[in-house]
Structures are given as C-alpha cells and as structure tokens.
Backbone as JSON, one array per atom type, in Angstrom:
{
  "sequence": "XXXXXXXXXXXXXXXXXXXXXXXXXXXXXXXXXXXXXXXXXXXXXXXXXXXXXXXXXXXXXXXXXXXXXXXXXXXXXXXXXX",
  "N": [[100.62, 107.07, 94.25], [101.83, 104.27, 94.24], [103.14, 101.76, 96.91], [104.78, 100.24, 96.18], [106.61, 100.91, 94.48], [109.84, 101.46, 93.17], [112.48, 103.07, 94.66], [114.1, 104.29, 92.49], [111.93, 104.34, 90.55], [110.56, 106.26, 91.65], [111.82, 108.58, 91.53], [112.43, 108.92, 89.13], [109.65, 109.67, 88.57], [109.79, 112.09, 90.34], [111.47, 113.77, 88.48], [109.83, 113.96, 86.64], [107.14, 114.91, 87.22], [107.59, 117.01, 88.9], [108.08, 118.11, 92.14], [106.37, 116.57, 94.96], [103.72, 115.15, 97.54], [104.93, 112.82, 99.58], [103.78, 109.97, 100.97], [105.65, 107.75, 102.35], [105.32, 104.06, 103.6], [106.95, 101.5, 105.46], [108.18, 98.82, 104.59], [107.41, 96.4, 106.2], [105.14, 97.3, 107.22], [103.19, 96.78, 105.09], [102.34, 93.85, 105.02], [99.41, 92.46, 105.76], [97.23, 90.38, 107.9], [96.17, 87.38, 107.34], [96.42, 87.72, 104.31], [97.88, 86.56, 101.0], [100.32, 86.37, 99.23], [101.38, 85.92, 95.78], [104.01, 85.75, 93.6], [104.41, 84.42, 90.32], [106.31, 82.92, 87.67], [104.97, 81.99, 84.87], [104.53, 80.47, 81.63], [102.93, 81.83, 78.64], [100.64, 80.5, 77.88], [99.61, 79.12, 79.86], [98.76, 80.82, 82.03], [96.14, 81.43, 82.71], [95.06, 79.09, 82.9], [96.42, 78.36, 85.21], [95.5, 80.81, 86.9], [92.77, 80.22, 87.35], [92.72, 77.51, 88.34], [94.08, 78.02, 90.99], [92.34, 80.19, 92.07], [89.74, 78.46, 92.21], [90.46, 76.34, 93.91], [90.72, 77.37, 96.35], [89.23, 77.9, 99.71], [86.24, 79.99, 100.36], [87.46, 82.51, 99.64], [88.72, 85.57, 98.15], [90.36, 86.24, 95.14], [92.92, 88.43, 93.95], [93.96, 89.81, 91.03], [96.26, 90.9, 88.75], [96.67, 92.93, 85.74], [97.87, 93.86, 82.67], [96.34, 95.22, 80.49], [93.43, 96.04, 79.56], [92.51, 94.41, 77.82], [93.51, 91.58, 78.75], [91.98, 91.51, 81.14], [89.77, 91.33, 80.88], [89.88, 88.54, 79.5], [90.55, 86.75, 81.55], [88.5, 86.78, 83.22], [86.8, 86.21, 82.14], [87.32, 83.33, 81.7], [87.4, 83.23, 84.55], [84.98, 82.9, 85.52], [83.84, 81.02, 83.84]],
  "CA": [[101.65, 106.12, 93.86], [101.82, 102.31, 94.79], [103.7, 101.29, 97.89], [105.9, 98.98, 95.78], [107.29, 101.41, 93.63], [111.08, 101.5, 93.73], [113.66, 104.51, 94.64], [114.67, 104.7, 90.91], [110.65, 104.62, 89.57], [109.78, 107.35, 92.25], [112.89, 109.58, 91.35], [111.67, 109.42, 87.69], [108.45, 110.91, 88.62], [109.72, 113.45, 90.89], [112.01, 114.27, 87.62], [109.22, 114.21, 85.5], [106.65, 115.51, 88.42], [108.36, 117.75, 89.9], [107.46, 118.14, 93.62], [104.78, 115.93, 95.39], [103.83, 114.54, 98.4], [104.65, 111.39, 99.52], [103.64, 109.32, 102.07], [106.04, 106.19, 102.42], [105.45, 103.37, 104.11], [107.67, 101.09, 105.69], [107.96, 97.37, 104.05], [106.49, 95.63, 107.15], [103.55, 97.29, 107.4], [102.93, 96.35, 104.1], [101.43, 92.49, 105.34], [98.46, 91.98, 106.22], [97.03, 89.52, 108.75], [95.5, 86.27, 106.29], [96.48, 88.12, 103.23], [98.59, 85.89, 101.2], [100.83, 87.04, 97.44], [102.26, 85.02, 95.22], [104.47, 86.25, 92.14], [104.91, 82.61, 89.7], [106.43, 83.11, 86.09], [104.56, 80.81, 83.88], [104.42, 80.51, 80.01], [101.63, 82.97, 78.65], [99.41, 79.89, 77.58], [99.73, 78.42, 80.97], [98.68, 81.74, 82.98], [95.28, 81.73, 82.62], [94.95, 77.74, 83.21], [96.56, 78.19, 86.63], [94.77, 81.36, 87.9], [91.46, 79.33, 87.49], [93.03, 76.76, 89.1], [93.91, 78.4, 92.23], [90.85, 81.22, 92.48], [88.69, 77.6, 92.38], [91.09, 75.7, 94.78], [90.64, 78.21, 97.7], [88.14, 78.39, 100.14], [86.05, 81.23, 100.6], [88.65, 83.8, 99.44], [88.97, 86.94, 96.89], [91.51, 86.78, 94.43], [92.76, 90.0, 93.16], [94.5, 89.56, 89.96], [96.75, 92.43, 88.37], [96.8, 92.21, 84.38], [98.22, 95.11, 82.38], [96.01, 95.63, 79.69], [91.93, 95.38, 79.27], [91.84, 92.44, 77.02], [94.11, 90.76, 79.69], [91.06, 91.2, 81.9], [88.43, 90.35, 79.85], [90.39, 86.73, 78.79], [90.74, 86.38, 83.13], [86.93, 87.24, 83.78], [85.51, 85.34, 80.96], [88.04, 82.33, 82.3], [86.64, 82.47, 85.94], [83.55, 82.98, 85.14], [82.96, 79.94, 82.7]],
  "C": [[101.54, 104.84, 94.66], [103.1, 102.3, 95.72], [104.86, 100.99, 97.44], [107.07, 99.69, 94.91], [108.79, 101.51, 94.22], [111.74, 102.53, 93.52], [113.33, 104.85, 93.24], [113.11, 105.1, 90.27], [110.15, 106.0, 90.54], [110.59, 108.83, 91.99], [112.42, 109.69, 89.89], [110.6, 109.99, 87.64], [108.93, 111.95, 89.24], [110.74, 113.91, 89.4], [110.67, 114.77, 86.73], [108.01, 115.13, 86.15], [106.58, 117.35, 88.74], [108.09, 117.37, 91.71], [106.58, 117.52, 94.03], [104.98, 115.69, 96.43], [104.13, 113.52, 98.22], [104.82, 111.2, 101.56], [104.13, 107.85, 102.22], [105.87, 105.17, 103.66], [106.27, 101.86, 104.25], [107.18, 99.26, 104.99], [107.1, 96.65, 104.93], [105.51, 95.72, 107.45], [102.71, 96.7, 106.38], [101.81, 95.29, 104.33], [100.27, 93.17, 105.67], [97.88, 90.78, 106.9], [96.19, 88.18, 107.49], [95.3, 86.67, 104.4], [97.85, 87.42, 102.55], [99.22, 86.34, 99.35], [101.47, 86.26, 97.24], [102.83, 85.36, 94.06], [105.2, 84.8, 91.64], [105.17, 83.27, 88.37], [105.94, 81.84, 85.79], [104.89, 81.35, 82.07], [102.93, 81.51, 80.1], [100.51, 81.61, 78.38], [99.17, 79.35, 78.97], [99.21, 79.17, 82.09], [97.21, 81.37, 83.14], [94.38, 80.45, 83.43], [95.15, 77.66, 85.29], [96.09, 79.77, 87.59], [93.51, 80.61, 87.85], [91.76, 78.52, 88.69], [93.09, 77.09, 90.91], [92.53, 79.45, 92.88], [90.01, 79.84, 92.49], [89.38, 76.86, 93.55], [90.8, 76.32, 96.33], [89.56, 78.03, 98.68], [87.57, 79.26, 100.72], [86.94, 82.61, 101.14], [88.29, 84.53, 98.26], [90.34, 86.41, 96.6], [91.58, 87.97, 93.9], [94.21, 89.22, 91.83], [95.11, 91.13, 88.99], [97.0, 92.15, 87.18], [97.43, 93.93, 84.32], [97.42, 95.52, 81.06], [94.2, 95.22, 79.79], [91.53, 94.13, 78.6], [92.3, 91.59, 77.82], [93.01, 90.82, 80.97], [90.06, 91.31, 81.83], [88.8, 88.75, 79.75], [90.21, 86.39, 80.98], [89.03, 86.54, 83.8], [86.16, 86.17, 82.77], [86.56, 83.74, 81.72], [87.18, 82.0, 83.78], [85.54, 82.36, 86.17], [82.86, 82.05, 84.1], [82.81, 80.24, 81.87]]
}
C-alpha cells in the first residue's frame, strides 16, 4: 500500500482485505532531502504543455510523473520525448 493512503482508503481494504500487515510511516519521514512535489490543477489540454515545460526547465533532474491510465502515459512519453 502507498504511504499516502488515507485512514478511510486503508479501512476499506482491511474491510475488503481482511487482515494485513501494515507498516505505517509517519508523515515526516515521508521528505526527502532535494526531493521536491508539486500537486497543480490545470485544464486537461494544458497538462501535458506544462509537464514538458517543467521536466525541460530543470537542471539535471528526474521527473516522475503519476498518470492513471496507459494512454495517459504514452501521450506524456511521446510529449517528452519529441
């Protein structure tokens, strides 16, 4: 399970689940030292325009990019990639 998940989404798995481990960790550890997140609502035509923008703006950095569907990261790969 993902770090981020909240009370209510982790209580729906243990409903649905049943029993599991978990290993939570505390919000603060979370950071990372030069690791930097940004959550921006844009328009959907406008998304694609400004991850380019910033993954080219940077210098010598990784973007990680979280889409929810395969064609949503195909259109983001064929985008940074020219």
């Amino acid at each position: 399970f993902s770090a981020t998940f909240t009370d209510d989404v982790i209580q729906a798995a243990k409903d649905y689940i049943g029993d599991f481990k978990a290993f939570p960790i505390k919000k603060e550890a979370l950071k990372l030292k030069g690791v930097k997140s940004f959550k921006i609502q844009l328009s959907k035509n406008a998304k694609l325009d400004f991850i380019a923008k910033v993954h080219t703006s940077l210098e010598r950095s990784m973007t990680m990019v979280f889409v929810n569907t395969k064609d949503n990261a195909i259109s983001v790969q064929k985008k940074l990639n020219g």
